[in-house]
mmCIF file of N, CA and C in Angstrom:
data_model
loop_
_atom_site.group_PDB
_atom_site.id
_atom_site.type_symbol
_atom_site.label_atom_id
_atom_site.label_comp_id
_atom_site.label_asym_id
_atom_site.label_seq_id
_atom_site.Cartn_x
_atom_site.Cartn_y
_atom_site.Cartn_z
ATOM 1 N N UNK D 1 3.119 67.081 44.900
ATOM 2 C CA UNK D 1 2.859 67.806 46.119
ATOM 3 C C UNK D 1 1.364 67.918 46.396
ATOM 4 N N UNK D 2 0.614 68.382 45.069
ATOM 5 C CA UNK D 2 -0.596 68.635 45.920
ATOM 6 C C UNK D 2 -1.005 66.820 46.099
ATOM 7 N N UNK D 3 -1.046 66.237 45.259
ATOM 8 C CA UNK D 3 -1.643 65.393 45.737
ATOM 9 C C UNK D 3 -1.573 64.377 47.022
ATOM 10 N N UNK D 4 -0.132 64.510 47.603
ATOM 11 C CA UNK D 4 -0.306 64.685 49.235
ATOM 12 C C UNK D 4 -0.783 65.300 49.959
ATOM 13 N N UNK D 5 -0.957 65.947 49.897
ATOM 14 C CA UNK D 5 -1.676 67.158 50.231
ATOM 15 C C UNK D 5 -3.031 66.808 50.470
ATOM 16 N N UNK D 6 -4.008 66.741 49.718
ATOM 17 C CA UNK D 6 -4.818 66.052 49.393
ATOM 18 C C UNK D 6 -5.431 64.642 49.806
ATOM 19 N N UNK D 7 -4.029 64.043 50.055
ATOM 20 C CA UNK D 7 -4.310 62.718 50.865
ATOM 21 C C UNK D 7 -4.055 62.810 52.256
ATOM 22 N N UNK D 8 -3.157 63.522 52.757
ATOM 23 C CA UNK D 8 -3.329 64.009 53.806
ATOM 24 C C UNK D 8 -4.286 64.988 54.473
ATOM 25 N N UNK D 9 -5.195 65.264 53.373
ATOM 26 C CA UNK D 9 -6.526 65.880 53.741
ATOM 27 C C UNK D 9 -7.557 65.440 54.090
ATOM 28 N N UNK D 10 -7.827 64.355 53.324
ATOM 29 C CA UNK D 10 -8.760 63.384 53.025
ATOM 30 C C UNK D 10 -8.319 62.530 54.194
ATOM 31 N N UNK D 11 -7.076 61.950 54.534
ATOM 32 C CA UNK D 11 -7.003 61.286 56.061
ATOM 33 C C UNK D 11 -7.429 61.914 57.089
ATOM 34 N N UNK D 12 -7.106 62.962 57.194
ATOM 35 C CA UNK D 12 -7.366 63.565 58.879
ATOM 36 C C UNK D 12 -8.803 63.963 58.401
ATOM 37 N N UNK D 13 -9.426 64.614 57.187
ATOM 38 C CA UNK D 13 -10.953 64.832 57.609
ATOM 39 C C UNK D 13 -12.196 63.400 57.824
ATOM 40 N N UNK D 14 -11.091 61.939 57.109
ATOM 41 C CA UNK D 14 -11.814 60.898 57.376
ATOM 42 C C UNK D 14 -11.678 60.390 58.519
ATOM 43 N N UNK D 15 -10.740 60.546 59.431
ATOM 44 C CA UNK D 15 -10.608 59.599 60.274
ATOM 45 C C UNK D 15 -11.231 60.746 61.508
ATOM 46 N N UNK D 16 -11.426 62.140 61.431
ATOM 47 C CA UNK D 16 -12.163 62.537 62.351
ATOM 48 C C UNK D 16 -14.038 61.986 62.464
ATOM 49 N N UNK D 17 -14.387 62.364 61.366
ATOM 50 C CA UNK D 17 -15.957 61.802 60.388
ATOM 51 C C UNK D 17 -16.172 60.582 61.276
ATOM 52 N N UNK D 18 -15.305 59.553 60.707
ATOM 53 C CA UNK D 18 -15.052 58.008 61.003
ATOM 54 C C UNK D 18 -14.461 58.012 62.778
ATOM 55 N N UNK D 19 -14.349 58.776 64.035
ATOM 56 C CA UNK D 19 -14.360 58.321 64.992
ATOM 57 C C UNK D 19 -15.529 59.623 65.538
ATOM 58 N N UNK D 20 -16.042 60.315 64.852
ATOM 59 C CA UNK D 20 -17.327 60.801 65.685
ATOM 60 C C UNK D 20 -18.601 59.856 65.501
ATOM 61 N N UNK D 21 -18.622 58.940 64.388
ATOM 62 C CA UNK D 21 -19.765 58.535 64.028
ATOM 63 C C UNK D 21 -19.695 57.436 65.024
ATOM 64 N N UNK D 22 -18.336 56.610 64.954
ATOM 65 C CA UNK D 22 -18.234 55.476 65.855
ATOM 66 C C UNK D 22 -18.408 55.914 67.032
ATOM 67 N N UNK D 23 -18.420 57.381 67.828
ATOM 68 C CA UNK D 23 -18.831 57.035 68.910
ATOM 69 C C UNK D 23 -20.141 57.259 69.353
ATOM 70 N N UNK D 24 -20.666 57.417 68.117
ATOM 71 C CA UNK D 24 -22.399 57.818 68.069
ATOM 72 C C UNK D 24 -22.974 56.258 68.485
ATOM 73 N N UNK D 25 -22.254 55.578 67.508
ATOM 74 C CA UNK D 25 -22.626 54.479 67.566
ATOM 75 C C UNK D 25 -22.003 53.072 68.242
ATOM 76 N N UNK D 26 -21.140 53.420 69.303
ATOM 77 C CA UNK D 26 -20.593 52.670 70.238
ATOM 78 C C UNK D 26 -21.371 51.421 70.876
ATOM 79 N N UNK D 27 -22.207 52.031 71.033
ATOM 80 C CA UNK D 27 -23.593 50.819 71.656
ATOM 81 C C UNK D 27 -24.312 50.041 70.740
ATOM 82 N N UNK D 28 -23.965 50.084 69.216
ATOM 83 C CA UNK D 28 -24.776 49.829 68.595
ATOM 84 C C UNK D 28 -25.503 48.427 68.565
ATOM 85 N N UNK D 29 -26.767 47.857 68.195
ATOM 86 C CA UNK D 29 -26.835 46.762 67.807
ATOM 87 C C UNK D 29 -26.336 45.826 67.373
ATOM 88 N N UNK D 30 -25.665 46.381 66.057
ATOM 89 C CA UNK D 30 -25.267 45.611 64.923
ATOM 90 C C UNK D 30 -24.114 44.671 65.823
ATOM 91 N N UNK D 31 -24.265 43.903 65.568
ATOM 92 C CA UNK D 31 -22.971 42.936 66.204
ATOM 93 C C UNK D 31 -21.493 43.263 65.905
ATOM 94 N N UNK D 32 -21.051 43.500 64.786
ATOM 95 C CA UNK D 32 -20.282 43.318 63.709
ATOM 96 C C UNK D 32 -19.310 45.066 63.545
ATOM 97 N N UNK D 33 -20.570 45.632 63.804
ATOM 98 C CA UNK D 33 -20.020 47.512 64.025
ATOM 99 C C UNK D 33 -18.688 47.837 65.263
ATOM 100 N N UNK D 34 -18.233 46.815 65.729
ATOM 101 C CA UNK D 34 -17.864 47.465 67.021
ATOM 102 C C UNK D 34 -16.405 47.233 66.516
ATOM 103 N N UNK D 35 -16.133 46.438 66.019
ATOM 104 C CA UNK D 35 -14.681 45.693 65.465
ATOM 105 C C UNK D 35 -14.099 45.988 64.629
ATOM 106 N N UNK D 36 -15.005 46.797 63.695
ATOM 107 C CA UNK D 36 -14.518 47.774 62.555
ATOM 108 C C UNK D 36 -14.160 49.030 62.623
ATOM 109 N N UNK D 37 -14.437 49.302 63.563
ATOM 110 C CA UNK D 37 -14.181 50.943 63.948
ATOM 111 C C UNK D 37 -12.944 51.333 65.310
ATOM 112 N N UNK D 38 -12.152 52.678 64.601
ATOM 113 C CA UNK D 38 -11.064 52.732 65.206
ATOM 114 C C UNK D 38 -11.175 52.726 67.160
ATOM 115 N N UNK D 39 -12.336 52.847 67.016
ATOM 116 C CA UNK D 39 -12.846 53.448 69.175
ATOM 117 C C UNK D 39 -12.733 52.088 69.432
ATOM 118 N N UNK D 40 -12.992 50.892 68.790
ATOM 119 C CA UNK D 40 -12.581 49.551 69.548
ATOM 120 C C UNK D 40 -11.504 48.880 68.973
ATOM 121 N N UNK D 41 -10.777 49.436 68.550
ATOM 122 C CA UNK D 41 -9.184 48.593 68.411
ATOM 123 C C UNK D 41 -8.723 48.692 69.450
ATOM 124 N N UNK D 42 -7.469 47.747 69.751
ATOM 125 C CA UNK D 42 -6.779 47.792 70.877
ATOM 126 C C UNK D 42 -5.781 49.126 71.109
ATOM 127 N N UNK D 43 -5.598 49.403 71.922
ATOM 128 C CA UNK D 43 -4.903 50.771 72.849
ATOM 129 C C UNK D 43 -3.351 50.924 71.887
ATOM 130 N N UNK D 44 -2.710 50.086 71.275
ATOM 131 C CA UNK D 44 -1.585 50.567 70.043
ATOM 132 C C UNK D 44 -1.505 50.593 68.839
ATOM 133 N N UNK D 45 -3.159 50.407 68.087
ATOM 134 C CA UNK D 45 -3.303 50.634 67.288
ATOM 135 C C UNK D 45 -3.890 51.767 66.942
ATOM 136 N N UNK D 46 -4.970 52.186 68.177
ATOM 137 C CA UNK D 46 -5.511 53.570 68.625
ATOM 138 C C UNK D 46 -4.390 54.712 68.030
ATOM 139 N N UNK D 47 -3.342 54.436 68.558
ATOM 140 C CA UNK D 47 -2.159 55.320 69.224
ATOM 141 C C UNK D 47 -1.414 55.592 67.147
ATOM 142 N N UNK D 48 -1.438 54.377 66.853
ATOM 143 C CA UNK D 48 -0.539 54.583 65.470
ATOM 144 C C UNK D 48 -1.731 54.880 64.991
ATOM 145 N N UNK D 49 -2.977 54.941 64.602
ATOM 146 C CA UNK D 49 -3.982 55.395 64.111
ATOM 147 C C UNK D 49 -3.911 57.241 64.197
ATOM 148 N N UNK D 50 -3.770 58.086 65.378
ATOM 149 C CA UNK D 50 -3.872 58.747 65.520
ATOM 150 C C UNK D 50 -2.601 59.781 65.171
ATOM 151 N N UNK D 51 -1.417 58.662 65.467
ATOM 152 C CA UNK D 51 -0.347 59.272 64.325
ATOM 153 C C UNK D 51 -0.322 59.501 63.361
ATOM 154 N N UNK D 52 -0.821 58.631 62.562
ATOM 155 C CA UNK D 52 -0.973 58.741 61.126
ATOM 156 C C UNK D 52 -1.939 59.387 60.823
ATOM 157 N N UNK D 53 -2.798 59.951 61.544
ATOM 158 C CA UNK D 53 -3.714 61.305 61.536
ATOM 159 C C UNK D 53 -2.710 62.542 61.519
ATOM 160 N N UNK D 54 -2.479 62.395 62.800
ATOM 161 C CA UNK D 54 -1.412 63.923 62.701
ATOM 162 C C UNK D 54 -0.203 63.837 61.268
ATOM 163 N N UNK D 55 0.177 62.530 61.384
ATOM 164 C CA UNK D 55 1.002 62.778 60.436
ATOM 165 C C UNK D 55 0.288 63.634 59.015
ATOM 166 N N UNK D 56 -0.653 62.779 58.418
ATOM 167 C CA UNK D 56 -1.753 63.760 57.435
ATOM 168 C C UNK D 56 -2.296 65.005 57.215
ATOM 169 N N UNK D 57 -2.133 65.127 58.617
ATOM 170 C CA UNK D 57 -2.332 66.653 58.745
ATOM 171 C C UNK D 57 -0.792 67.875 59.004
ATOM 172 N N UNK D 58 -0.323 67.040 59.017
ATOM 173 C CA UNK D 58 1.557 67.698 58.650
ATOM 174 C C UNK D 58 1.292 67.763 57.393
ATOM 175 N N UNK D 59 1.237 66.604 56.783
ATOM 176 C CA UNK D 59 1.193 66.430 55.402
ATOM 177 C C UNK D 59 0.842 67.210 54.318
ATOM 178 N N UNK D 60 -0.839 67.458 54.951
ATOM 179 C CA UNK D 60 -1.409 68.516 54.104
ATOM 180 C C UNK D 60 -0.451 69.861 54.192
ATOM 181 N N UNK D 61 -0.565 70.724 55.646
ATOM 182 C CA UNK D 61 -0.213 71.605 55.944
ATOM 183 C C UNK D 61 1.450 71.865 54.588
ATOM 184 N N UNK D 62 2.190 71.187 55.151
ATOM 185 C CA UNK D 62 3.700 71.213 54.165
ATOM 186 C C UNK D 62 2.887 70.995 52.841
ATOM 187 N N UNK D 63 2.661 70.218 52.188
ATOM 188 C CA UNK D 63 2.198 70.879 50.851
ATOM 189 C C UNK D 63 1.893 72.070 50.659
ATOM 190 N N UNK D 64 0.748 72.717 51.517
ATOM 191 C CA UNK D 64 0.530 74.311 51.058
ATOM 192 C C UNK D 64 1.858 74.793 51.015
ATOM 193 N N UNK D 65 2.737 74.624 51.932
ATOM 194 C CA UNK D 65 3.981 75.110 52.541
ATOM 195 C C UNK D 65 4.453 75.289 51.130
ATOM 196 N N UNK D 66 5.115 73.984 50.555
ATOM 197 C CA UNK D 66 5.800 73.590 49.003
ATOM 198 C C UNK D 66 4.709 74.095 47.771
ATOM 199 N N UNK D 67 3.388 74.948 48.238
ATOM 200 C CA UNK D 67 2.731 74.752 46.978
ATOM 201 C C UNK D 67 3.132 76.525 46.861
ATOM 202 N N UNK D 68 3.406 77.252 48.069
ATOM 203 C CA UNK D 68 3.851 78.685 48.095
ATOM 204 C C UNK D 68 2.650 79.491 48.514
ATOM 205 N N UNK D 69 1.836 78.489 48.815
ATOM 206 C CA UNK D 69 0.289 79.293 49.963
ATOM 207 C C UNK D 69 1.238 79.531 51.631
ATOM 208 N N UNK D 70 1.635 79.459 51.915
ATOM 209 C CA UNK D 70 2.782 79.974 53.278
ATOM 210 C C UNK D 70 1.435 79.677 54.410
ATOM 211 N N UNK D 71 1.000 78.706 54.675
ATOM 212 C CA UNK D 71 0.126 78.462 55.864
ATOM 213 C C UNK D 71 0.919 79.368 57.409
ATOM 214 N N UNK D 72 -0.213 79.376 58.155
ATOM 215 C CA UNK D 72 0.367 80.185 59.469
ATOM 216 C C UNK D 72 0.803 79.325 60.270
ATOM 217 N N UNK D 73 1.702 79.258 61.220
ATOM 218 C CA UNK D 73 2.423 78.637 61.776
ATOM 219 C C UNK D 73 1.471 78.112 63.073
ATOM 220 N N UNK D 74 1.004 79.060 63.463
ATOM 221 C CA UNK D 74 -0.050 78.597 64.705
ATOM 222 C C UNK D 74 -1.341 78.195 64.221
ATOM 223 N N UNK D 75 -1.766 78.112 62.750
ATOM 224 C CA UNK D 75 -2.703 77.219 62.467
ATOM 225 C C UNK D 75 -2.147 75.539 62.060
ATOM 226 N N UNK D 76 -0.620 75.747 61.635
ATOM 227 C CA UNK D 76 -0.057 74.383 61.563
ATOM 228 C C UNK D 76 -0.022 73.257 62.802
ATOM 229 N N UNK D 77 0.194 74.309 63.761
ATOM 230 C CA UNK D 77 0.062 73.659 64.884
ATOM 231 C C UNK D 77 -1.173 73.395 65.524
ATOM 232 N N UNK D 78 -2.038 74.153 65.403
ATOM 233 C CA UNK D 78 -3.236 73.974 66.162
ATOM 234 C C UNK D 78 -3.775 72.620 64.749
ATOM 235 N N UNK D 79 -3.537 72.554 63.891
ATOM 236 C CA UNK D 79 -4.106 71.330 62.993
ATOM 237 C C UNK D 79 -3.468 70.267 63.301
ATOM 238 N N UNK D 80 -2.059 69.974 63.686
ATOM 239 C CA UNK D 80 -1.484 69.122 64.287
ATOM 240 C C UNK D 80 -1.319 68.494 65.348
ATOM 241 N N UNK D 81 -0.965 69.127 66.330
ATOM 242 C CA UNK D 81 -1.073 69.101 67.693
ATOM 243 C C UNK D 81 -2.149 68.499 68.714
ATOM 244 N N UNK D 82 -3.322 68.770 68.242
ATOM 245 C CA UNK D 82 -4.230 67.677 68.686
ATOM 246 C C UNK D 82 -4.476 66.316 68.383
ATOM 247 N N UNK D 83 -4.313 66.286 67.207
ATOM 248 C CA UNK D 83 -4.325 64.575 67.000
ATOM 249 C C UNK D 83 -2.792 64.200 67.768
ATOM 250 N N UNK D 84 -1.537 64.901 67.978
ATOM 251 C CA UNK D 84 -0.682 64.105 68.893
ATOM 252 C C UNK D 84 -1.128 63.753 69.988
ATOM 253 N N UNK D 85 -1.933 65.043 70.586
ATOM 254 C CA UNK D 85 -2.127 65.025 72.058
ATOM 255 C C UNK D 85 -3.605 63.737 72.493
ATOM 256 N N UNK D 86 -4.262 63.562 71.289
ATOM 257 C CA UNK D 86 -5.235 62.554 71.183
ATOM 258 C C UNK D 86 -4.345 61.369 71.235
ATOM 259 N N UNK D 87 -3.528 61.107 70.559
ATOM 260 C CA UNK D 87 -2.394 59.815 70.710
ATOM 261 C C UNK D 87 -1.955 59.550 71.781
ATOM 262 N N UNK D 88 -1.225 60.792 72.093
ATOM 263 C CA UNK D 88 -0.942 60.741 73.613
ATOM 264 C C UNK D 88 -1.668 60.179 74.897
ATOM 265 N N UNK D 89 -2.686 60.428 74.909
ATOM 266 C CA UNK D 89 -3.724 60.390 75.714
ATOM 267 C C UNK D 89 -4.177 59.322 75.596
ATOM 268 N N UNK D 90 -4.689 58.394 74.694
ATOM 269 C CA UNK D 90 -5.398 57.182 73.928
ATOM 270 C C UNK D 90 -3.693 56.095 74.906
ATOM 271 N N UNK D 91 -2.725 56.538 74.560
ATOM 272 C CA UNK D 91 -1.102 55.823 74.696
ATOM 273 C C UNK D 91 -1.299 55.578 76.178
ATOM 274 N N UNK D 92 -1.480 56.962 77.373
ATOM 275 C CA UNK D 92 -1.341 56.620 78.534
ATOM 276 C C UNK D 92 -2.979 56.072 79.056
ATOM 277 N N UNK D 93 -3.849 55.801 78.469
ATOM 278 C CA UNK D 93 -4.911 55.524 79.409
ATOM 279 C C UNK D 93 -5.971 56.362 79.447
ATOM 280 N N UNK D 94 -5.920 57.644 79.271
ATOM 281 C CA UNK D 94 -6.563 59.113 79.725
ATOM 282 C C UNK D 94 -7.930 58.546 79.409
ATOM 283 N N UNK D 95 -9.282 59.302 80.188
ATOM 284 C CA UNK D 95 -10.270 59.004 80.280
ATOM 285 C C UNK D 95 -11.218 60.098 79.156
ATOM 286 N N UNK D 96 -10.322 60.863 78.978
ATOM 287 C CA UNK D 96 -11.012 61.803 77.935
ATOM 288 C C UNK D 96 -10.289 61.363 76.557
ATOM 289 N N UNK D 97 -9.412 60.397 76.292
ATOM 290 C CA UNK D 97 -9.334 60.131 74.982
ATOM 291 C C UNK D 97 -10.238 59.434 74.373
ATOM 292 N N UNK D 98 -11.445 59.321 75.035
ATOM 293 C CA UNK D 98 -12.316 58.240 74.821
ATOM 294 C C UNK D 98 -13.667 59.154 74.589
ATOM 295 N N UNK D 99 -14.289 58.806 73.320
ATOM 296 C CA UNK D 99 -15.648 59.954 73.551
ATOM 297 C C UNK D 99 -16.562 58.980 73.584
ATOM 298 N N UNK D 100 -16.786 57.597 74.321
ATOM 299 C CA UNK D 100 -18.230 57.274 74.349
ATOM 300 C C UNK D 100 -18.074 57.027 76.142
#
């Protein structure tokens, strides 16, 4: 348990890290930077990217759940719920799923 937990921790705090930096660096020089990073994959990989964020962050959350720390229900959601609604958004087009 914990160690899902854990990995589902380590996903959602990397893949937030890993799409603020990419959009720091959206313009970058480097040739090679733009293709590696989740802000320029194509629009359904975006989308399962960001699932598997939320999913991680379920993840974590239910471990505390199973570890008998009883997380709050409206912090489960507020940890979850945005990376759907980021999916969501990234899925239909939206102009704010995009931070560069």
């Amino acid at each position: 348990m914990l160690m899902i937990g854990l990995g589902g921790l380590v996903l959602t705090l990397g893949a937030v890290i890993l799409e603020v930096i990419s959009g720091q660096y959206a313009n970058s020089v480097v040739p090679g930077w733009a293709r590696w990073v989740p802000l320029a994959w194509p629009q359904p990989l975006r989308v399962a990217w960001w699932l598997a964020v939320a999913a991680g962050a379920a993840a974590f959350r239910w471990s505390l759940h199973r570890l008998g720390l009883r997380p709050n229900p409206v912090v489960t959601v507020g940890t979850v719920v945005p990376f759907l609604a980021f999916a969501a958004g990234i899925g239909v087009g939206a102009d704010w799923a995009t931070w560069h």
